[in-house]
Amino acid sequence: MMTKSKTLPLQSLYPLKWDMSLPDGFEKVLVPKYPDCFRIIKASNGIGCLKVIQWPNEYAVSELQRSKEGGDLGDEYRQFKRGQTVLAFPINFPKGYGGQKKVRVWMEEFHKLPYITPYEDSLRSK
């Protein structure tokens, strides 16, 4: 979902499989389980790639969104889901942390950024 072609080389996905919560042998598990969503294709250079064929909106929900959805938040959650509200969290620094002021200012700015799910189609987000 994060590339224009919605295609990534398998060799790029293998080192990231843990970070992306992909199972071992994901190319042999996910593609047969979700044939309407994924395909293995060969790129013009002959390298195997995973291509997203379609991405249902219900798949584009992060755990952060899901946890916000669980409460009785109503309009606040709808704004969060659309990237119109922030994802702030408490931060603390150890005593004597040298760059504390600089980092605190940066984190305050970061907290003001809208939350955008990493699973949403980036081309539709513009």
Coordinates of C-alpha atoms in Angstrom, one line a residue:
M1 CA 0.0 0.0 0.0
M2 CA 3.0 2.3 0.4
T3 CA 4.2 2.1 -3.2
K4 CA 2.5 3.4 -6.4
S5 CA 2.6 0.0 -8.0
K6 CA 1.5 -1.7 -4.7
T7 CA 4.3 -4.2 -5.4
L8 CA 7.4 -5.0 -3.3
P9 CA 10.2 -7.4 -4.0
L10 CA 10.0 -10.5 -1.8
Q11 CA 13.7 -10.1 -1.0
S12 CA 12.9 -6.7 0.5
L13 CA 10.0 -8.1 2.6
Y14 CA 11.9 -11.1 4.1
P15 CA 14.1 -8.9 6.4
L16 CA 11.0 -6.9 7.5
K17 CA 8.6 -9.8 8.1
W18 CA 9.0 -9.7 11.8
D19 CA 8.4 -5.9 11.9
M20 CA 5.3 -6.3 9.6
S21 CA 4.0 -9.3 11.6
L22 CA 4.2 -11.6 8.6
P23 CA 4.3 -15.3 9.3
D24 CA 7.2 -17.5 8.2
G25 CA 6.6 -18.5 4.6
F26 CA 4.1 -15.6 4.3
E27 CA 4.3 -15.8 0.5
K28 CA 3.0 -19.5 0.7
V29 CA 0.4 -18.7 3.4
L30 CA -1.1 -15.3 2.6
V31 CA -1.4 -15.6 -1.1
P32 CA -3.4 -18.8 -1.1
K33 CA -5.5 -17.6 1.9
Y34 CA -6.3 -14.2 0.3
P35 CA -6.1 -14.8 -3.5
D36 CA -8.3 -11.7 -4.2
C37 CA -5.9 -9.5 -2.3
F38 CA -2.3 -10.7 -3.1
R39 CA -0.4 -12.2 -6.0
I40 CA 3.2 -13.3 -6.5
I41 CA 4.5 -11.8 -9.7
K42 CA 7.8 -11.6 -11.5
A43 CA 9.2 -8.1 -12.0
S44 CA 10.8 -7.1 -15.3
N45 CA 14.2 -8.0 -13.8
G46 CA 12.9 -11.5 -12.9
I47 CA 12.7 -10.9 -9.2
G48 CA 9.7 -12.3 -7.4
C49 CA 7.4 -9.6 -5.9
L50 CA 4.3 -9.5 -3.7
K51 CA 1.6 -7.4 -5.4
V52 CA -1.5 -6.1 -3.6
I53 CA -4.5 -6.7 -5.9
Q54 CA -7.1 -5.1 -3.7
W55 CA -7.1 -3.8 -0.1
P56 CA -10.5 -3.9 1.6
N57 CA -11.0 -0.9 3.9
E58 CA -11.6 -3.1 6.9
Y59 CA -8.0 -4.3 6.6
A60 CA -6.7 -0.7 6.9
V61 CA -7.2 -0.4 10.6
S62 CA -4.2 -0.3 12.9
E63 CA -4.2 -1.5 16.5
L64 CA -4.0 2.1 17.7
Q65 CA -7.2 2.9 15.8
R66 CA -8.8 -0.3 17.1
S67 CA -8.0 0.6 20.7
K68 CA -9.4 4.1 20.2
E69 CA -12.5 2.6 18.6
G70 CA -13.1 0.4 21.7
G71 CA -14.1 3.3 24.0
D72 CA -17.2 5.4 23.9
L73 CA -15.4 8.1 22.0
G74 CA -17.9 8.9 19.2
D75 CA -16.8 12.0 17.2
E76 CA -13.3 11.9 18.7
Y77 CA -12.7 8.5 17.1
R78 CA -14.1 9.6 13.8
Q79 CA -11.7 12.5 13.7
F80 CA -8.8 10.2 14.8
K81 CA -9.7 7.8 12.0
R82 CA -9.6 10.6 9.4
G83 CA -6.2 11.9 10.6
Q84 CA -7.8 15.0 12.1
T85 CA -6.7 14.5 15.7
V86 CA -3.4 13.7 17.2
L87 CA -1.9 10.6 18.8
A88 CA -0.3 12.0 21.9
F89 CA 1.2 9.9 24.6
P90 CA 2.9 10.7 27.9
I91 CA 6.7 10.9 27.8
N92 CA 9.3 11.1 30.5
F93 CA 13.0 11.6 30.4
P94 CA 15.6 10.3 32.8
K95 CA 17.1 12.9 35.2
G96 CA 20.1 14.6 33.7
Y97 CA 19.2 13.8 30.1
G98 CA 21.3 16.3 28.2
G99 CA 19.1 16.8 25.1
Q100 CA 15.9 16.9 27.1
K101 CA 14.7 20.4 26.1
K102 CA 15.5 19.9 22.4
V103 CA 13.8 16.4 22.4
R104 CA 10.8 17.7 24.4
V105 CA 10.2 20.5 21.9
W106 CA 10.5 18.0 19.0
M107 CA 8.1 15.6 20.7
E108 CA 5.6 18.4 21.4
E109 CA 5.6 19.2 17.7
F110 CA 5.3 15.5 16.8
H111 CA 2.3 15.2 19.1
K112 CA 0.5 17.8 17.0
L113 CA 0.8 15.8 13.8
P114 CA -2.3 14.0 12.7
Y115 CA -2.3 10.2 12.9
I116 CA -2.3 8.5 9.6
T117 CA -2.7 4.7 9.5
P118 CA 0.2 2.9 7.7
Y119 CA -2.4 0.5 6.2
E120 CA -4.4 3.1 4.2
D121 CA -3.9 3.4 0.5
S122 CA -1.4 6.2 0.3
L123 CA -2.6 7.3 -3.2
R124 CA -6.1 7.9 -1.7
S125 CA -4.7 9.9 1.2
K126 CA -3.5 12.8 -0.9

